[in-house]
């Protein structure tokens, strides 16, 4: 007994040193990769934001905050930010609700489940850039299958008119990404303690009540993970909208990514594009730790 | 283009000791990619694909081409690639617009007195004056508008087509080029003596023509997001009677394998108003190239009528009147291309930010084209932005 | 509790003859519902399949009907007849996607272990790693391009692997760190007491426990890197062109070749699909062990 008491502190000290070395060695690939492919581009991108870097003026002279001034002087950036936030909020909420509902629907045994499960995930596997082109054909008023189908049952629609184009984009995003929220939430439901569900069902709680009072609270971290992973991608939405509307009519469907892309590659103003991206980053950073804490709470606590 | 390169590599390239490797990208991608290459002063690529509308912007990264004989080209094509008195690119392919129309439908109208009377009634309500239908070669922009109404079910329930025309009204720089035809057709221009001139009456009339056609349903509501492929689809499906469209569209529309419903029924006329935008897709020498001598040899080859004849045979529209006339059998549109570029062609002023100006105008005006934003406000914004880009 | 449970089963057993049939019918209702939803979300892809078998003339003529004279021309164009080297594009995409998966795992697993279990850098690293995914990828496009040109990575497979790894590391670190949080630490402590080194514990105890999550991460990373377009556009010229970019060749200045691009889209969806089918079992269990905690 006494010997263990004496030995313990020493072993902890060496062990701590060992652990630190191990941590460093294990993290080395990440550190190296981050230094080359993250820190450098980040720094150089941030630097560009304070330089005059256009195709016409490649001097890369520092120009102070000129890029930021020109960014905020026109309302294009603010409008793009507004549209992006609004669009992301709407699609993510719909995708969360539908994904959750779909997960509940699929969370039981029925014939053909395996097949349909795979089919439900299929939309994630289509490249968004190609999907945009597929939509252009499918939804075309003259040669597209969907308008033709609607027409044959006597419905005449004009999907791309200015009034309907934003709802259309929402629907298309929902179609492609509900499968993603579904997958994450479904996976969460799989490891849901069955006894909890049965218990609540048994004491006569209605389905809705057991949903709100049992399933949702327990599933919170999963819902957050799905929400977060989906939200960060929604904020970067680019391909499908760019292919379908190029941000128009006017600028009514311009997302931040489209705005930055156009600033860099159509206007050739890399400095201003970098400034815009930097502003986006700075605005989003405060949210990150909050969300990460929610998702990886257990991972972090286990460490203590 | 790849066929021309293959021919060069197999033939003259051997003599020149030059082997050309071609990278193909879609059009939008090519320019994005090149912008990135130029921004980093890359020497990866020796020859860039360029175009009249971005030569001013790309010029700082390009080597001026001296000692090249440009007399075989359309003057307007070479002018569009000249910036500050230096030629920065060799034209390779010319693009202009035509009115592509259903000849069968127009002929039927012109030979049927009852239909003509109906046309005059439509004209009365659209323009306030009775106009008789004319051959599309003689249309002005008012005739274009009346015909758009006449061939639309919303105006004329007996119309053989659902919509008269299709406007290319998506927020896209290439659509600005088409709208420019209307602007020029009404006597307008981007600038007068270096001052942006988009608040002119002509500019207002040009936007209003689009907005009227759109709001009255003489074009599909979907044309708010239409560009080349959508216009092609509208004509192919037989839902639409005519459209102002790129010259390159004609071959596919007249090919029974691709367009079984309309092949043989489509004819070409000059754009109503008598003006067509002309631009050239071109090749330029990278200023940072490490193989300038070899690249120049290849460029000289491309400037020859031989190379351009091969290019025409492979489906392109070479910018040499002589070649177009000699190759009329390859593409029936060639003769018309040659004539219309000569008589109706104009090229927008080349200034460093021409490319941005096209994009900006599409962004500022596309809302007004489809009646979503006020015409005067849109033109004022566009004018201010254009002024800034003109410098 | 056990008694109660047995009781209920007994009750259901006694009334089973009348209720069993409706229950089976109800199960079929779920099949139908799931089928309809699966159909709706896949309409664009199904349409692409349909179009890919139609000759050019029919595409505009019969938008909804089945092809009357089906053709394989578009597939021939994609695979060899168009003058584009699609087999190579496919090979490139495969190398890029598989390479990215491996690199992501090699970097993310030990680092996540160090962060979560060995207290390395702590929350800060996880936060910033996931924050990176927030940035519009466009922000990095030009710096990456310049960097890659200097390193000689432009237009190479390793270059695109690095770019996609960059894009997907945050996802992997998030999923792996929460999975690791679910593994009871006592097992590792026991191993340590038995004298196993940290590396050994990681290799022979933690890795097997993490396996399902690794598979799930692999599938997602594979899909995302297979489908990347923007980085491929800027970072590849010809040698490393992936399928997504190759398919865009069918968008020409004389229109979109609908049939060809549909065929290319259908073909390019197959590899991620096969991978996902193959790994389906682990996809769900991997994500569920990773994402859920009480």
Coordinates of N, CA, C and O in Angstrom, one line a residue, chain A residues 19 22-23 25-27 30-31 33 36-38 40-42 44-46 102 105-106 108 110-111 114 116-127 129-130 133-138 143-145 149 175 183 186-188 190-191 222 228-229 232-233 236 257 260-261 270 274 277-278 281 284 288-289 292-293 295 298-300 302-303, chain C residues 27-28 30-31 34-35 37-38 40-45 47-48 51 60 63-64 107 110-111 113-120 123 126-127 130 132-136 138-140 142-144 147-148 162 165-166 169 171 174 181 185 198-199 202 223 227 229 244 247 256 258 261-262 265 268 273 276-277 280 283-284 287-288 291-293:
Chain A
X19 N 2.5 11.9 -22.4 CA 1.3 12.3 -23.1 C 1.4 13.5 -24.0 O 0.9 13.6 -25.1
X22 N 3.3 12.5 -27.0 CA 2.4 11.7 -27.9 C 1.4 12.7 -28.6 O 1.2 12.5 -29.8
X23 N 0.9 13.6 -27.8 CA -0.1 14.5 -28.4 C 0.5 15.3 -29.6 O -0.1 15.4 -30.7
X25 N 3.2 14.4 -31.4 CA 3.4 13.5 -32.5 C 2.2 13.2 -33.3 O 2.1 13.2 -34.5
X26 N 1.1 12.9 -32.5 CA -0.1 12.5 -33.2 C -0.7 13.7 -34.0 O -1.4 13.5 -34.9
X27 N -0.5 14.9 -33.5 CA -1.1 16.0 -34.1 C -0.2 16.6 -35.3 O -0.6 17.5 -36.0
X30 N -1.6 17.0 -38.8 CA -2.6 18.1 -38.8 C -1.9 19.4 -38.8 O -2.2 20.3 -39.6
X31 N -0.9 19.5 -37.9 CA -0.2 20.8 -37.8 C 0.5 21.1 -39.1 O 0.4 22.3 -39.6
X33 N -0.1 20.0 -42.1 CA -1.1 20.3 -43.2 C -1.7 21.7 -43.0 O -1.8 22.5 -43.9
X36 N 0.7 24.6 -44.0 CA 0.8 24.8 -45.5 C -0.5 25.2 -46.1 O -0.5 26.2 -46.9
X37 N -1.5 24.5 -45.8 CA -2.7 24.6 -46.6 C -3.8 25.4 -46.0 O -4.9 25.6 -46.5
X38 N -3.6 25.8 -44.7 CA -4.7 26.6 -44.1 C -4.1 28.0 -43.7 O -4.6 29.0 -44.2
X40 N -1.3 29.5 -44.4 CA -0.7 30.3 -45.5 C -1.8 30.9 -46.4 O -1.9 32.1 -46.6
X41 N -2.8 30.1 -46.9 CA -3.8 30.7 -47.8 C -4.7 31.7 -47.0 O -5.0 32.7 -47.6
X42 N -4.9 31.4 -45.8 CA -5.7 32.3 -45.0 C -5.0 33.6 -44.8 O -5.6 34.7 -45.1
X44 N -2.6 34.8 -46.7 CA -2.4 35.5 -48.0 C -3.7 36.0 -48.5 O -3.8 37.1 -49.1
X45 N -4.8 35.3 -48.2 CA -6.1 35.8 -48.6 C -6.5 37.0 -47.8 O -7.0 38.0 -48.4
X46 N -6.2 37.0 -46.5 CA -6.5 38.2 -45.7 C -5.6 39.4 -46.1 O -6.1 40.5 -46.2
X102 N -38.9 12.4 -41.8 CA -38.5 11.3 -42.6 C -37.8 10.3 -41.8 O -38.0 9.0 -41.9
X105 N -40.2 8.4 -39.8 CA -41.0 7.5 -40.7 C -40.2 6.2 -41.0 O -40.7 5.1 -41.0
X106 N -38.8 6.4 -41.2 CA -38.0 5.3 -41.6 C -37.5 4.5 -40.4 O -37.0 3.4 -40.5
X108 N -38.4 2.3 -38.5 CA -39.2 1.1 -38.2 C -39.0 0.1 -39.3 O -38.4 0.5 -40.3
X110 N -40.1 -2.1 -42.3 CA -41.2 -2.3 -43.3 C -40.5 -2.9 -44.6 O -39.3 -2.8 -44.8
X111 N -41.3 -3.6 -45.4 CA -40.8 -4.2 -46.6 C -40.0 -3.2 -47.5 O -40.6 -2.1 -47.7
X114 N -34.5 -1.3 -46.9 CA -33.1 -1.1 -47.3 C -32.9 -0.3 -48.6 O -32.1 0.6 -48.7
X116 N -35.1 1.6 -50.2 CA -35.6 3.0 -50.1 C -34.6 3.9 -49.3 O -34.4 5.0 -49.6
X117 N -34.0 3.3 -48.3 CA -33.0 4.0 -47.6 C -31.9 4.5 -48.5 O -31.5 5.7 -48.5
X118 N -31.4 3.6 -49.3 CA -30.3 4.0 -50.2 C -30.9 5.1 -51.2 O -30.2 6.1 -51.5
X119 N -32.1 4.8 -51.8 CA -32.6 5.7 -52.7 C -32.8 7.1 -52.1 O -32.6 8.1 -52.8
X120 N -33.1 7.2 -50.8 CA -33.3 8.5 -50.2 C -32.0 9.2 -50.1 O -32.0 10.5 -50.0
X121 N -30.9 8.5 -50.0 CA -29.6 9.2 -49.9 C -29.1 9.6 -51.2 O -28.1 10.4 -51.3
X122 N -29.7 9.1 -52.3 CA -29.1 9.3 -53.6 C -28.9 10.8 -54.0 O -27.8 11.1 -54.6
X123 N -29.8 11.7 -53.7 CA -29.6 13.1 -54.1 C -28.3 13.7 -53.6 O -27.7 14.5 -54.3
X124 N -27.8 13.2 -52.4 CA -26.5 13.8 -51.9 C -25.4 13.4 -52.9 O -24.4 14.1 -52.9
X125 N -25.5 12.3 -53.6 CA -24.4 11.8 -54.4 C -24.3 12.4 -55.7 O -23.4 12.1 -56.5
X126 N -25.3 13.2 -56.1 CA -25.2 13.9 -57.4 C -24.4 15.2 -57.3 O -24.7 16.0 -56.3
X127 N -23.4 15.4 -58.1 CA -22.6 16.6 -58.0 C -23.6 17.9 -58.2 O -24.3 17.9 -59.1
X129 N -23.0 20.8 -59.2 CA -22.9 21.5 -60.4 C -23.6 20.8 -61.6 O -24.2 21.5 -62.4
X130 N -23.6 19.5 -61.6 CA -24.3 18.8 -62.6 C -25.8 18.8 -62.4 O -26.6 18.9 -63.3
X133 N -27.5 21.7 -63.9 CA -27.8 21.6 -65.3 C -29.0 20.7 -65.5 O -29.8 20.9 -66.4
X134 N -29.1 19.6 -64.7 CA -30.2 18.7 -64.8 C -31.5 19.4 -64.6 O -32.5 19.2 -65.3
X135 N -31.5 20.3 -63.6 CA -32.7 21.1 -63.3 C -33.1 22.0 -64.5 O -34.3 22.2 -64.7
X136 N -32.1 22.5 -65.1 CA -32.4 23.4 -66.2 C -33.2 22.7 -67.3 O -34.0 23.3 -68.0
X137 N -32.8 21.4 -67.5 CA -33.6 20.6 -68.5 C -34.9 20.2 -67.9 O -36.0 20.4 -68.6
X138 N -34.9 19.6 -66.7 CA -36.1 19.1 -66.1 C -37.2 20.2 -66.1 O -38.4 19.9 -66.2
X143 N -39.1 22.2 -73.1 CA -38.7 20.8 -73.4 C -38.5 20.1 -72.1 O -38.0 19.0 -72.1
X144 N -38.9 20.7 -70.9 CA -38.7 20.0 -69.6 C -39.8 19.0 -69.3 O -40.9 19.2 -69.7
X145 N -39.4 18.0 -68.6 CA -40.4 17.0 -68.2 C -41.5 17.5 -67.2 O -42.7 17.2 -67.4
X149 N -45.4 17.6 -67.8 CA -46.2 16.7 -66.9 C -47.4 17.5 -66.3 O -48.5 17.1 -66.4
X175 N -35.1 19.5 -51.8 CA -35.0 18.2 -52.4 C -33.6 17.6 -52.3 O -33.5 16.4 -52.1
X183 N -30.2 11.7 -42.9 CA -29.2 10.7 -42.6 C -28.7 10.9 -41.2 O -28.6 9.9 -40.4
X186 N -31.5 10.3 -38.6 CA -31.8 8.8 -38.6 C -30.8 8.1 -37.8 O -31.1 7.2 -37.0
X187 N -29.5 8.4 -38.1 CA -28.4 7.7 -37.4 C -28.6 8.0 -35.9 O -28.3 7.0 -35.1
X188 N -28.9 9.2 -35.5 CA -29.1 9.5 -34.1 C -30.3 8.6 -33.5 O -30.1 8.1 -32.4
X190 N -31.2 5.8 -34.3 CA -30.8 4.4 -34.2 C -30.3 4.0 -32.8 O -30.5 2.9 -32.3
X191 N -29.5 5.0 -32.3 CA -28.9 4.7 -31.0 C -29.8 5.2 -29.9 O -29.3 5.4 -28.7
X222 N -27.7 15.6 -31.6 CA -27.8 15.2 -33.0 C -28.4 16.3 -33.9 O -28.0 16.6 -35.0
X228 N -26.1 22.3 -37.8 CA -24.8 23.0 -38.0 C -24.2 22.6 -39.3 O -23.8 23.4 -40.2
X229 N -24.0 21.3 -39.5 CA -23.4 20.8 -40.8 C -24.2 21.3 -42.0 O -23.6 21.7 -43.0
X232 N -23.8 25.4 -42.4 CA -22.6 25.9 -42.9 C -22.5 25.7 -44.4 O -22.0 26.5 -45.1
X233 N -23.1 24.6 -44.9 CA -23.1 24.4 -46.3 C -24.2 25.3 -47.0 O -23.9 25.7 -48.1
X236 N -22.9 28.6 -47.9 CA -22.0 28.6 -49.0 C -22.6 28.3 -50.3 O -22.0 28.1 -51.3
X257 N -21.7 33.6 -51.9 CA -20.7 32.9 -52.7 C -20.7 33.4 -54.2 O -19.7 33.6 -54.8
X260 N -19.1 36.8 -54.3 CA -17.7 36.8 -54.2 C -17.1 36.3 -55.5 O -16.1 36.8 -56.1
X261 N -17.7 35.2 -56.1 CA -17.3 34.6 -57.3 C -17.3 35.7 -58.4 O -16.4 35.8 -59.2
X270 N -9.8 40.8 -57.2 CA -9.6 39.8 -56.2 C -9.4 40.5 -54.8 O -9.8 39.8 -53.8
X274 N -11.6 39.2 -51.7 CA -11.0 38.7 -50.5 C -11.5 39.5 -49.3 O -11.8 38.9 -48.2
X277 N -14.9 38.1 -48.4 CA -14.8 36.8 -47.8 C -14.3 37.0 -46.3 O -14.8 36.3 -45.4
X278 N -13.4 37.9 -46.1 CA -13.0 38.2 -44.8 C -14.1 38.7 -43.9 O -14.2 38.2 -42.7
X281 N -16.2 35.8 -42.9 CA -15.5 35.0 -41.9 C -15.7 35.6 -40.5 O -16.0 35.0 -39.5
X284 N -19.0 35.3 -39.0 CA -19.5 33.9 -38.6 C -18.7 33.4 -37.4 O -19.2 32.5 -36.7
X288 N -19.2 30.0 -34.0 CA -18.6 28.7 -34.1 C -18.5 28.0 -32.7 O -19.0 26.9 -32.5
X289 N -17.8 28.7 -31.8 CA -17.6 28.0 -30.5 C -18.8 27.5 -29.8 O -18.9 26.4 -29.3
X292 N -20.1 24.5 -31.7 CA -19.2 23.3 -31.5 C -19.4 22.8 -30.1 O -19.4 21.5 -29.9
X293 N -19.6 23.6 -29.1 CA -19.8 23.2 -27.7 C -21.0 22.3 -27.6 O -21.0 21.3 -27.0
X295 N -22.3 20.5 -30.0 CA -22.2 19.2 -30.7 C -21.3 18.3 -30.0 O -21.6 17.1 -29.8
X298 N -20.0 16.0 -25.2 CA -19.5 14.8 -24.5 C -18.0 14.6 -24.7 O -17.3 14.3 -23.8
X299 N -17.6 14.8 -26.0 CA -16.2 14.7 -26.3 C -15.3 15.5 -25.4 O -14.3 15.1 -24.9
X300 N -15.8 16.7 -25.1 CA -15.0 17.6 -24.3 C -15.1 17.3 -22.9 O -14.1 17.4 -22.2
X302 N -15.5 14.4 -21.5 CA -14.8 13.1 -21.2 C -13.3 13.4 -20.9 O -12.6 12.7 -20.2
X303 N -12.8 14.5 -21.4 CA -11.4 14.8 -21.3 C -11.0 15.3 -19.9 O -9.9 15.1 -19.5
Chain C
X27 N -47.5 -1.7 -42.4 CA -46.1 -1.7 -42.8 C -46.0 -1.4 -44.3 O -45.1 -0.6 -44.7
X28 N -46.9 -2.0 -45.0 CA -46.9 -1.7 -46.5 C -47.1 -0.2 -46.7 O -46.6 0.4 -47.7
X30 N -46.1 2.2 -45.0 CA -44.8 2.9 -44.9 C -43.9 2.7 -46.1 O -43.2 3.5 -46.5
X31 N -44.0 1.4 -46.6 CA -43.2 1.2 -47.9 C -43.7 2.2 -48.9 O -42.8 2.8 -49.6
X34 N -42.5 5.8 -48.1 CA -41.0 5.9 -48.4 C -40.7 5.9 -49.9 O -39.9 6.6 -50.4
X35 N -41.4 5.0 -50.6 CA -41.2 4.9 -52.0 C -41.5 6.2 -52.7 O -40.8 6.7 -53.6
X37 N -41.6 9.2 -51.4 CA -40.6 10.3 -51.1 C -39.3 10.0 -51.9 O -38.7 10.9 -52.4
X38 N -38.9 8.7 -51.9 CA -37.6 8.4 -52.6 C -37.8 8.8 -54.1 O -36.8 9.2 -54.7
X40 N -39.7 11.2 -55.4 CA -39.8 12.7 -55.5 C -38.4 13.3 -55.5 O -38.0 14.1 -56.3
X41 N -37.6 12.9 -54.4 CA -36.3 13.5 -54.3 C -35.3 13.1 -55.5 O -34.4 13.8 -55.7
X42 N -35.7 12.0 -56.2 CA -34.8 11.6 -57.2 C -35.3 11.9 -58.6 O -34.7 11.5 -59.6
X43 N -36.3 12.7 -58.7 CA -36.8 13.1 -60.0 C -35.8 13.6 -61.0 O -35.7 13.2 -62.1
X44 N -34.9 14.6 -60.5 CA -33.9 15.1 -61.5 C -33.0 14.0 -62.0 O -32.7 14.0 -63.2
X45 N -32.6 13.1 -61.1 CA -31.7 12.0 -61.6 C -32.5 11.0 -62.5 O -31.9 10.6 -63.6
X47 N -34.9 11.7 -64.4 CA -35.1 12.4 -65.7 C -33.8 12.4 -66.5 O -33.8 12.2 -67.7
X48 N -32.7 12.5 -65.8 CA -31.4 12.4 -66.5 C -31.2 11.0 -67.1 O -30.7 10.9 -68.2
X51 N -33.4 10.9 -70.2 CA -32.8 11.7 -71.3 C -31.6 11.1 -71.8 O -31.3 11.2 -73.0
X60 N -36.2 17.1 -77.1 CA -37.1 18.3 -77.2 C -38.5 17.9 -77.5 O -39.5 18.5 -77.1
X63 N -40.8 15.3 -73.9 CA -40.2 15.5 -72.6 C -40.5 14.4 -71.6 O -39.7 14.0 -70.8
X64 N -41.8 13.9 -71.6 CA -42.1 13.0 -70.5 C -42.1 11.5 -70.9 O -42.0 10.7 -70.1
X107 N -4.8 12.2 -41.2 CA -4.6 13.4 -40.5 C -5.6 13.5 -39.3 O -5.2 13.9 -38.2
X110 N -5.4 10.6 -35.7 CA -4.5 10.8 -34.5 C -4.7 12.2 -33.9 O -4.6 12.4 -32.7
X111 N -5.0 13.2 -34.8 CA -5.1 14.6 -34.3 C -6.3 14.7 -33.4 O -6.3 15.3 -32.3
X113 N -7.7 12.3 -31.7 CA -7.4 11.6 -30.5 C -6.5 12.5 -29.5 O -6.8 12.6 -28.3
X114 N -5.6 13.2 -30.1 CA -4.7 14.0 -29.3 C -5.5 15.2 -28.7 O -5.3 15.6 -27.6
X115 N -6.4 15.7 -29.5 CA -7.2 16.8 -29.1 C -8.2 16.4 -28.0 O -8.2 17.0 -26.9
X116 N -8.9 15.3 -28.2 CA -10.0 14.9 -27.3 C -9.4 14.3 -26.0 O -9.8 14.6 -24.9
X117 N -8.5 13.3 -26.3 CA -8.0 12.5 -25.1 C -6.8 13.0 -24.5 O -6.6 12.9 -23.3
X118 N -5.9 13.6 -25.3 CA -4.6 14.1 -24.7 C -4.6 15.6 -24.4 O -3.6 16.2 -24.2
X119 N -5.8 16.2 -24.6 CA -5.9 17.6 -24.2 C -5.1 18.5 -25.1 O -4.7 19.6 -24.6
X120 N -4.9 18.1 -26.3 CA -4.0 18.9 -27.1 C -4.8 20.1 -27.8 O -5.7 19.9 -28.6
X123 N -10.5 22.8 -27.2 CA -11.7 23.2 -28.0 C -11.3 24.2 -29.1 O -11.9 24.2 -30.1
X126 N -10.8 22.5 -32.5 CA -12.0 22.0 -33.0 C -12.9 23.1 -33.6 O -13.4 23.1 -34.7
X127 N -12.9 24.2 -32.8 CA -13.7 25.4 -33.2 C -13.1 25.9 -34.5 O -13.9 26.2 -35.4
X130 N -13.8 23.6 -37.5 CA -15.1 23.6 -38.1 C -15.4 25.0 -38.6 O -16.2 25.1 -39.6
X132 N -13.5 26.8 -40.3 CA -13.0 26.9 -41.7 C -14.0 26.5 -42.8 O -14.0 27.1 -43.9
X133 N -14.8 25.6 -42.4 CA -15.8 25.1 -43.4 C -16.8 26.2 -43.7 O -17.5 26.2 -44.7
X134 N -16.9 27.2 -42.8 CA -17.8 28.3 -43.0 C -17.4 29.2 -44.1 O -18.2 29.9 -44.7
X135 N -16.1 29.3 -44.3 CA -15.6 30.2 -45.3 C -16.0 29.8 -46.7 O -15.9 28.7 -47.1
X136 N -16.5 30.8 -47.5 CA -16.8 30.5 -48.8 C -15.5 29.9 -49.5 O -14.4 30.5 -49.3
X138 N -14.4 30.0 -52.2 CA -13.8 31.0 -53.2 C -12.7 31.8 -52.5 O -11.8 32.2 -53.2
X139 N -12.8 32.0 -51.2 CA -11.8 32.8 -50.5 C -10.4 32.1 -50.7 O -9.4 32.8 -50.8
X140 N -10.4 30.8 -50.8 CA -9.1 30.1 -50.8 C -8.7 29.8 -52.2 O -7.6 29.4 -52.4
X142 N -7.9 31.6 -55.0 CA -6.7 32.2 -55.6 C -5.4 32.0 -54.8 O -4.4 31.6 -55.3
X143 N -5.5 32.1 -53.4 CA -4.3 31.8 -52.7 C -3.8 30.3 -52.9 O -2.6 30.1 -53.1
X144 N -4.8 29.4 -53.0 CA -4.4 28.0 -53.3 C -3.8 27.9 -54.6 O -2.8 27.2 -54.8
X147 N -0.2 29.2 -54.3 CA 0.5 28.3 -53.5 C 0.9 27.0 -54.4 O 2.0 26.5 -54.4
X148 N -0.1 26.5 -55.0 CA 0.0 25.2 -55.8 C 1.0 25.4 -56.9 O 1.8 24.5 -57.3
X162 N -5.0 17.4 -51.8 CA -4.7 18.3 -50.7 C -5.9 19.3 -50.5 O -6.4 19.6 -49.4
X165 N -8.9 17.6 -49.1 CA -8.6 17.3 -47.7 C -8.9 18.6 -46.9 O -9.6 18.5 -45.8
X166 N -8.4 19.7 -47.4 CA -8.6 20.9 -46.7 C -10.1 21.2 -46.5 O -10.6 21.6 -45.4
X169 N -11.6 18.1 -43.9 CA -11.1 17.9 -42.6 C -12.1 18.3 -41.5 O -12.3 17.5 -40.5
X171 N -15.3 18.4 -41.3 CA -16.3 17.4 -41.2 C -15.8 16.2 -40.4 O -16.5 15.7 -39.5
X174 N -15.1 16.9 -36.7 CA -16.3 17.1 -35.9 C -16.9 15.7 -35.6 O -17.2 15.4 -34.5
X181 N -15.8 10.8 -28.1 CA -16.4 11.2 -26.8 C -17.3 10.1 -26.3 O -17.5 10.0 -25.1
X185 N -13.9 6.0 -21.6 CA -12.4 6.2 -21.4 C -11.8 5.1 -20.5 O -10.6 4.8 -20.6
X198 N 0.5 4.8 -25.6 CA -0.6 5.5 -26.1 C -0.8 5.1 -27.6 O -2.0 5.0 -28.0
X199 N 0.3 4.9 -28.3 CA 0.1 4.6 -29.7 C -0.6 3.2 -29.9 O -1.4 3.0 -30.8
X202 N -4.2 3.5 -29.1 CA -4.9 4.1 -30.2 C -5.1 3.1 -31.3 O -6.2 2.9 -31.8
X223 N -18.0 11.2 -51.2 CA -19.0 11.9 -51.9 C -18.7 13.3 -52.2 O -18.7 13.8 -53.3
X227 N -17.6 15.1 -55.8 CA -18.5 16.1 -56.4 C -18.0 17.5 -56.5 O -18.6 18.4 -56.9
X229 N -16.4 20.9 -57.5 CA -16.3 21.5 -58.8 C -15.4 22.7 -58.8 O -14.5 22.9 -59.7
X244 N -16.6 15.9 -62.8 CA -17.5 17.0 -62.8 C -17.2 18.1 -63.8 O -18.0 18.7 -64.4
X247 N -17.6 16.9 -67.5 CA -19.0 16.9 -67.9 C -19.4 18.3 -68.4 O -20.2 18.4 -69.3
X256 N -26.3 23.5 -74.8 CA -26.0 22.4 -73.9 C -26.3 21.1 -74.6 O -27.4 20.9 -75.1
X258 N -27.7 18.2 -74.0 CA -28.5 17.6 -72.9 C -28.2 16.1 -72.7 O -28.0 15.6 -71.6
X261 N -24.6 15.3 -71.4 CA -24.4 15.7 -70.0 C -25.2 14.9 -69.1 O -24.8 14.6 -67.9
X262 N -26.4 14.5 -69.5 CA -27.2 13.6 -68.7 C -26.5 12.3 -68.4 O -26.4 11.8 -67.3
X265 N -23.7 12.7 -66.1 CA -24.2 12.9 -64.7 C -24.6 11.5 -64.1 O -24.2 11.3 -63.0
X268 N -21.5 9.6 -63.4 CA -20.6 10.1 -62.3 C -21.3 9.9 -61.0 O -20.7 10.0 -59.9
X273 N -22.5 6.1 -55.3 CA -23.6 5.3 -55.0 C -23.1 3.9 -54.6 O -23.5 3.4 -53.5
X276 N -21.5 3.9 -51.3 CA -22.5 4.1 -50.2 C -23.3 2.8 -49.9 O -23.5 2.5 -48.8
X277 N -23.7 2.1 -51.0 CA -24.4 0.9 -50.8 C -23.6 -0.1 -50.1 O -24.0 -0.8 -49.1
X280 N -23.3 0.9 -46.5 CA -24.6 1.4 -45.9 C -24.7 1.1 -44.4 O -25.1 1.9 -43.6
X283 N -22.5 3.2 -42.4 CA -22.9 4.6 -42.5 C -23.7 5.0 -41.4 O -23.5 6.0 -40.7
X284 N -24.8 4.2 -41.1 CA -25.7 4.6 -40.1 C -25.1 4.4 -38.7 O -25.1 5.2 -37.8
X287 N -22.4 6.9 -37.9 CA -22.8 8.2 -37.6 C -23.6 8.2 -36.3 O -23.5 9.2 -35.5
X288 N -24.3 7.1 -36.0 CA -25.1 7.2 -34.7 C -24.2 7.1 -33.5 O -24.4 7.7 -32.5
X291 N -22.7 10.6 -33.3 CA -23.5 11.9 -33.2 C -24.3 11.9 -31.9 O -24.7 13.0 -31.5
X292 N -24.5 10.8 -31.3 CA -25.5 10.8 -30.2 C -24.9 10.5 -28.8 O -24.0 9.7 -28.7
X293 N -25.3 11.3 -27.9 CA -25.0 11.0 -26.5 C -26.2 11.4 -25.7 O -26.9 12.3 -26.0

